[in-house]
Amino acid sequence: KHGIVYFTGRDYNLRPAIVIRAARIPQQWYKDRCVDRFIRMLIFCMEYFARYMVVPGKIENLSVIVDLAGLGISQVPIGPLGEVYSVMSHHYIGRVYKFYVCNTSYMLSSIAGMVKGLLTDRQKQKLTMLDSVSELRKDFALHMLEEDLGGSRPSVTSFFPFPLEPGPYEAGHSGGPAR
């Protein structure tokens, strides 16, 4: 209902892309300490992926796009994002192809650069801090991404059933979905 966690499309290798919009977590959830609802939504999406989107031997992992638009350094939900990392790295090992972090403030990007130095080489390969959302076009067709993520698709307002567009899936494809 809030559009915090949802699937938006697929990348050039047909891996589903899950979008996490941290700014959409309701403030009331922080006050009531109900952030576990966010984690339950993420787990639902991962189980949905495992049940309905995996093609053994072909499509076995996904991309995660973390959108931090509108969040300053003090507003970033470190706890919930840490739990995302914990859930994904402990319960869904090998299911994440890459984390794309976009729309970060300058200060947050600086701190992330320092923190990235503490990561293992494998973790560094999976984490991509984007300077511009247009960099997502290297991996996604434009109709797979919403306009605020550098694509041509209007903002999604209905999140379930997941709003997945048909192909083509070539990176940078601007012709729209095949109908």
C-alpha positions as a Markdown table, in Angstrom:
| # | Residue | x | y | z |
|---|---|---|---|---|
| 1 | Lys | 0.0 | 0.0 | 0.0 |
| 2 | His | 2.9 | 2.4 | 0.8 |
| 3 | Gly | 5.2 | 1.3 | -2.0 |
| 4 | Ile | 8.1 | 0.6 | 0.3 |
| 5 | Val | 9.2 | -2.7 | -1.3 |
| 6 | Tyr | 8.0 | -3.9 | -4.7 |
| 7 | Phe | 9.2 | -5.5 | -7.9 |
| 8 | Thr | 9.4 | -3.1 | -10.9 |
| 9 | Gly | 10.8 | -5.1 | -13.8 |
| 10 | Arg | 13.8 | -7.2 | -15.0 |
| 11 | Asp | 17.4 | -6.4 | -16.0 |
| 12 | Tyr | 19.1 | -7.4 | -19.2 |
| 13 | Asn | 19.6 | -11.0 | -17.9 |
| 14 | Leu | 16.0 | -11.3 | -16.9 |
| 15 | Arg | 16.8 | -10.9 | -13.2 |
| 16 | Pro | 13.9 | -9.3 | -11.3 |
| 17 | Ala | 14.5 | -5.9 | -9.8 |
| 18 | Ile | 13.1 | -5.1 | -6.4 |
| 19 | Val | 12.9 | -1.5 | -5.3 |
| 20 | Ile | 13.2 | -0.4 | -1.7 |
| 21 | Arg | 12.1 | 3.2 | -1.1 |
| 22 | Ala | 13.3 | 4.1 | 2.4 |
| 23 | Ala | 11.6 | 7.5 | 2.5 |
| 24 | Arg | 8.2 | 5.8 | 2.2 |
| 25 | Ile | 8.5 | 4.0 | 5.6 |
| 26 | Pro | 5.8 | 5.7 | 7.7 |
| 27 | Gln | 7.1 | 7.7 | 10.6 |
| 28 | Gln | 4.5 | 6.1 | 12.8 |
| 29 | Trp | 6.3 | 2.7 | 12.3 |
| 30 | Tyr | 9.4 | 4.2 | 13.8 |
| 31 | Lys | 7.4 | 5.6 | 16.8 |
| 32 | Asp | 5.6 | 2.3 | 17.3 |
| 33 | Arg | 8.8 | 0.3 | 16.7 |
| 34 | Cys | 7.0 | -1.6 | 14.0 |
| 35 | Val | 9.8 | -1.6 | 11.5 |
| 36 | Asp | 9.5 | -5.4 | 11.5 |
| 37 | Arg | 6.5 | -4.9 | 9.2 |
| 38 | Phe | 9.0 | -3.6 | 6.6 |
| 39 | Ile | 11.2 | -6.7 | 7.0 |
| 40 | Arg | 8.1 | -8.9 | 6.7 |
| 41 | Met | 7.3 | -7.2 | 3.4 |
| 42 | Leu | 10.8 | -7.8 | 2.2 |
| 43 | Ile | 10.6 | -11.5 | 3.2 |
| 44 | Phe | 7.2 | -11.8 | 1.4 |
| 45 | Cys | 8.8 | -10.4 | -1.8 |
| 46 | Met | 11.8 | -12.7 | -1.5 |
| 47 | Glu | 9.6 | -15.8 | -1.0 |
| 48 | Tyr | 7.4 | -14.7 | -3.9 |
| 49 | Phe | 10.6 | -14.4 | -6.0 |
| 50 | Ala | 11.7 | -17.8 | -5.0 |
| 51 | Arg | 8.4 | -19.4 | -5.7 |
| 52 | Tyr | 7.3 | -17.7 | -8.9 |
| 53 | Met | 10.2 | -15.9 | -10.5 |
| 54 | Val | 13.2 | -18.3 | -10.3 |
| 55 | Val | 13.9 | -20.4 | -13.3 |
| 56 | Pro | 16.5 | -23.0 | -12.1 |
| 57 | Gly | 19.8 | -22.8 | -13.9 |
| 58 | Lys | 18.7 | -19.5 | -15.7 |
| 59 | Ile | 17.3 | -16.9 | -13.3 |
| 60 | Glu | 18.3 | -17.5 | -9.7 |
| 61 | Asn | 19.1 | -14.1 | -8.3 |
| 62 | Leu | 17.8 | -10.5 | -8.4 |
| 63 | Ser | 18.9 | -6.9 | -8.3 |
| 64 | Val | 18.0 | -4.6 | -5.4 |
| 65 | Ile | 17.5 | -0.9 | -6.1 |
| 66 | Val | 17.6 | 1.1 | -2.9 |
| 67 | Asp | 16.3 | 4.7 | -3.4 |
| 68 | Leu | 17.3 | 7.2 | -0.7 |
| 69 | Ala | 15.7 | 10.2 | -2.4 |
| 70 | Gly | 14.6 | 12.9 | 0.0 |
| 71 | Leu | 16.6 | 11.5 | 2.9 |
| 72 | Gly | 19.4 | 13.5 | 4.6 |
| 73 | Ile | 22.2 | 12.0 | 6.6 |
| 74 | Ser | 20.1 | 12.1 | 9.8 |
| 75 | Gln | 17.0 | 10.6 | 8.2 |
| 76 | Val | 18.5 | 7.5 | 6.7 |
| 77 | Pro | 16.9 | 4.5 | 8.4 |
| 78 | Ile | 20.1 | 2.8 | 9.4 |
| 79 | Gly | 18.4 | 0.2 | 11.5 |
| 80 | Pro | 15.9 | -1.0 | 8.8 |
| 81 | Leu | 18.5 | -0.9 | 6.0 |
| 82 | Gly | 20.9 | -2.9 | 8.3 |
| 83 | Glu | 18.1 | -5.5 | 8.8 |
| 84 | Val | 17.7 | -5.6 | 5.0 |
| 85 | Tyr | 21.3 | -6.5 | 4.6 |
| 86 | Ser | 21.1 | -9.0 | 7.5 |
| 87 | Val | 18.1 | -10.8 | 6.0 |
| 88 | Met | 19.5 | -10.8 | 2.5 |
| 89 | Ser | 22.9 | -12.0 | 3.5 |
| 90 | His | 21.9 | -14.6 | 6.1 |
| 91 | His | 18.6 | -16.0 | 4.8 |
| 92 | Tyr | 18.8 | -15.5 | 1.0 |
| 93 | Ile | 22.5 | -16.2 | 0.4 |
| 94 | Gly | 23.4 | -15.9 | -3.3 |
| 95 | Arg | 20.0 | -14.5 | -4.2 |
| 96 | Val | 21.2 | -10.9 | -4.7 |
| 97 | Tyr | 23.1 | -10.2 | -7.8 |
| 98 | Lys | 23.7 | -6.5 | -7.1 |
| 99 | Phe | 22.6 | -3.7 | -4.8 |
| 100 | Tyr | 22.2 | -0.3 | -6.6 |
| 101 | Val | 22.0 | 2.6 | -4.1 |
| 102 | Cys | 20.7 | 5.8 | -5.8 |
| 103 | Asn | 19.7 | 9.3 | -4.9 |
| 104 | Thr | 22.1 | 9.7 | -2.0 |
| 105 | Ser | 23.0 | 13.1 | -0.7 |
| 106 | Tyr | 26.5 | 14.4 | -1.0 |
| 107 | Met | 27.2 | 13.8 | 2.7 |
| 108 | Leu | 25.8 | 10.3 | 2.6 |
| 109 | Ser | 27.9 | 9.5 | -0.5 |
| 110 | Ser | 31.0 | 10.6 | 1.4 |
| 111 | Ile | 30.3 | 8.5 | 4.4 |
| 112 | Ala | 29.4 | 5.5 | 2.1 |
| 113 | Gly | 32.7 | 5.8 | 0.4 |
| 114 | Met | 34.5 | 5.5 | 3.8 |
| 115 | Val | 32.3 | 2.6 | 4.8 |
| 116 | Lys | 32.9 | 0.8 | 1.5 |
| 117 | Gly | 36.6 | 0.5 | 2.5 |
| 118 | Leu | 35.5 | -1.8 | 5.2 |
| 119 | Leu | 33.7 | -4.3 | 2.9 |
| 120 | Thr | 35.2 | -7.5 | 1.5 |
| 121 | Asp | 36.0 | -7.5 | -2.2 |
| 122 | Arg | 32.9 | -9.6 | -3.0 |
| 123 | Gln | 30.7 | -7.2 | -1.1 |
| 124 | Lys | 32.3 | -4.3 | -3.0 |
| 125 | Gln | 31.4 | -6.1 | -6.3 |
| 126 | Lys | 27.8 | -6.3 | -5.3 |
| 127 | Leu | 27.4 | -2.8 | -4.1 |
| 128 | Thr | 27.0 | 0.0 | -6.7 |
| 129 | Met | 26.7 | 3.6 | -5.4 |
| 130 | Leu | 25.1 | 5.5 | -8.4 |
| 131 | Asp | 26.1 | 9.1 | -9.0 |
| 132 | Ser | 23.1 | 9.4 | -11.3 |
| 133 | Val | 20.0 | 7.3 | -11.8 |
| 134 | Ser | 20.7 | 7.3 | -15.5 |
| 135 | Glu | 23.5 | 4.7 | -14.7 |
| 136 | Leu | 20.7 | 2.2 | -14.2 |
| 137 | Arg | 20.2 | 2.3 | -18.0 |
| 138 | Lys | 23.4 | 0.2 | -18.4 |
| 139 | Asp | 21.5 | -2.7 | -16.9 |
| 140 | Phe | 17.8 | -2.1 | -17.5 |
| 141 | Ala | 15.5 | -1.3 | -20.4 |
| 142 | Leu | 13.9 | 2.2 | -19.8 |
| 143 | His | 10.3 | 0.9 | -19.6 |
| 144 | Met | 11.4 | -1.3 | -16.7 |
| 145 | Leu | 12.3 | 1.7 | -14.5 |
| 146 | Glu | 10.1 | 4.5 | -13.2 |
| 147 | Glu | 10.9 | 8.0 | -14.4 |
| 148 | Asp | 12.5 | 9.0 | -11.0 |
| 149 | Leu | 14.8 | 6.0 | -11.4 |
| 150 | Gly | 16.0 | 7.1 | -14.9 |
| 151 | Gly | 13.4 | 5.2 | -16.9 |
| 152 | Ser | 10.4 | 6.0 | -19.0 |
| 153 | Arg | 7.7 | 4.3 | -16.9 |
| 154 | Pro | 5.3 | 6.5 | -15.0 |
| 155 | Ser | 5.5 | 6.2 | -11.2 |
| 156 | Val | 3.9 | 3.1 | -9.9 |
| 157 | Thr | 0.8 | 3.6 | -7.7 |
| 158 | Ser | -0.5 | 0.1 | -7.3 |
| 159 | Phe | 2.1 | -2.3 | -5.9 |
| 160 | Phe | 0.4 | -5.7 | -5.8 |
| 161 | Pro | 0.0 | -7.7 | -7.9 |
| 162 | Phe | 3.6 | -6.7 | -8.8 |
| 163 | Pro | 3.6 | -4.3 | -11.7 |
| 164 | Leu | 5.9 | -6.2 | -14.1 |
| 165 | Glu | 6.2 | -5.0 | -17.7 |
| 166 | Pro | 6.8 | -7.4 | -20.6 |
| 167 | Gly | 10.1 | -7.3 | -22.6 |
| 168 | Pro | 12.2 | -6.5 | -24.5 |
| 169 | Tyr | 14.8 | -6.5 | -21.7 |
| 170 | Glu | 18.0 | -5.2 | -23.5 |
| 171 | Ala | 19.9 | -2.6 | -21.4 |
| 172 | Gly | 19.0 | 0.9 | -22.5 |
| 173 | His | 16.1 | -0.2 | -24.8 |
| 174 | Ser | 13.9 | 2.9 | -25.2 |
| 175 | Gly | 11.2 | 1.5 | -27.4 |
| 176 | Gly | 8.8 | 0.6 | -24.6 |
| 177 | Pro | 7.3 | -2.8 | -23.8 |
| 178 | Ala | 6.1 | -5.2 | -26.5 |
| 179 | Arg | 2.3 | -5.3 | -26.5 |
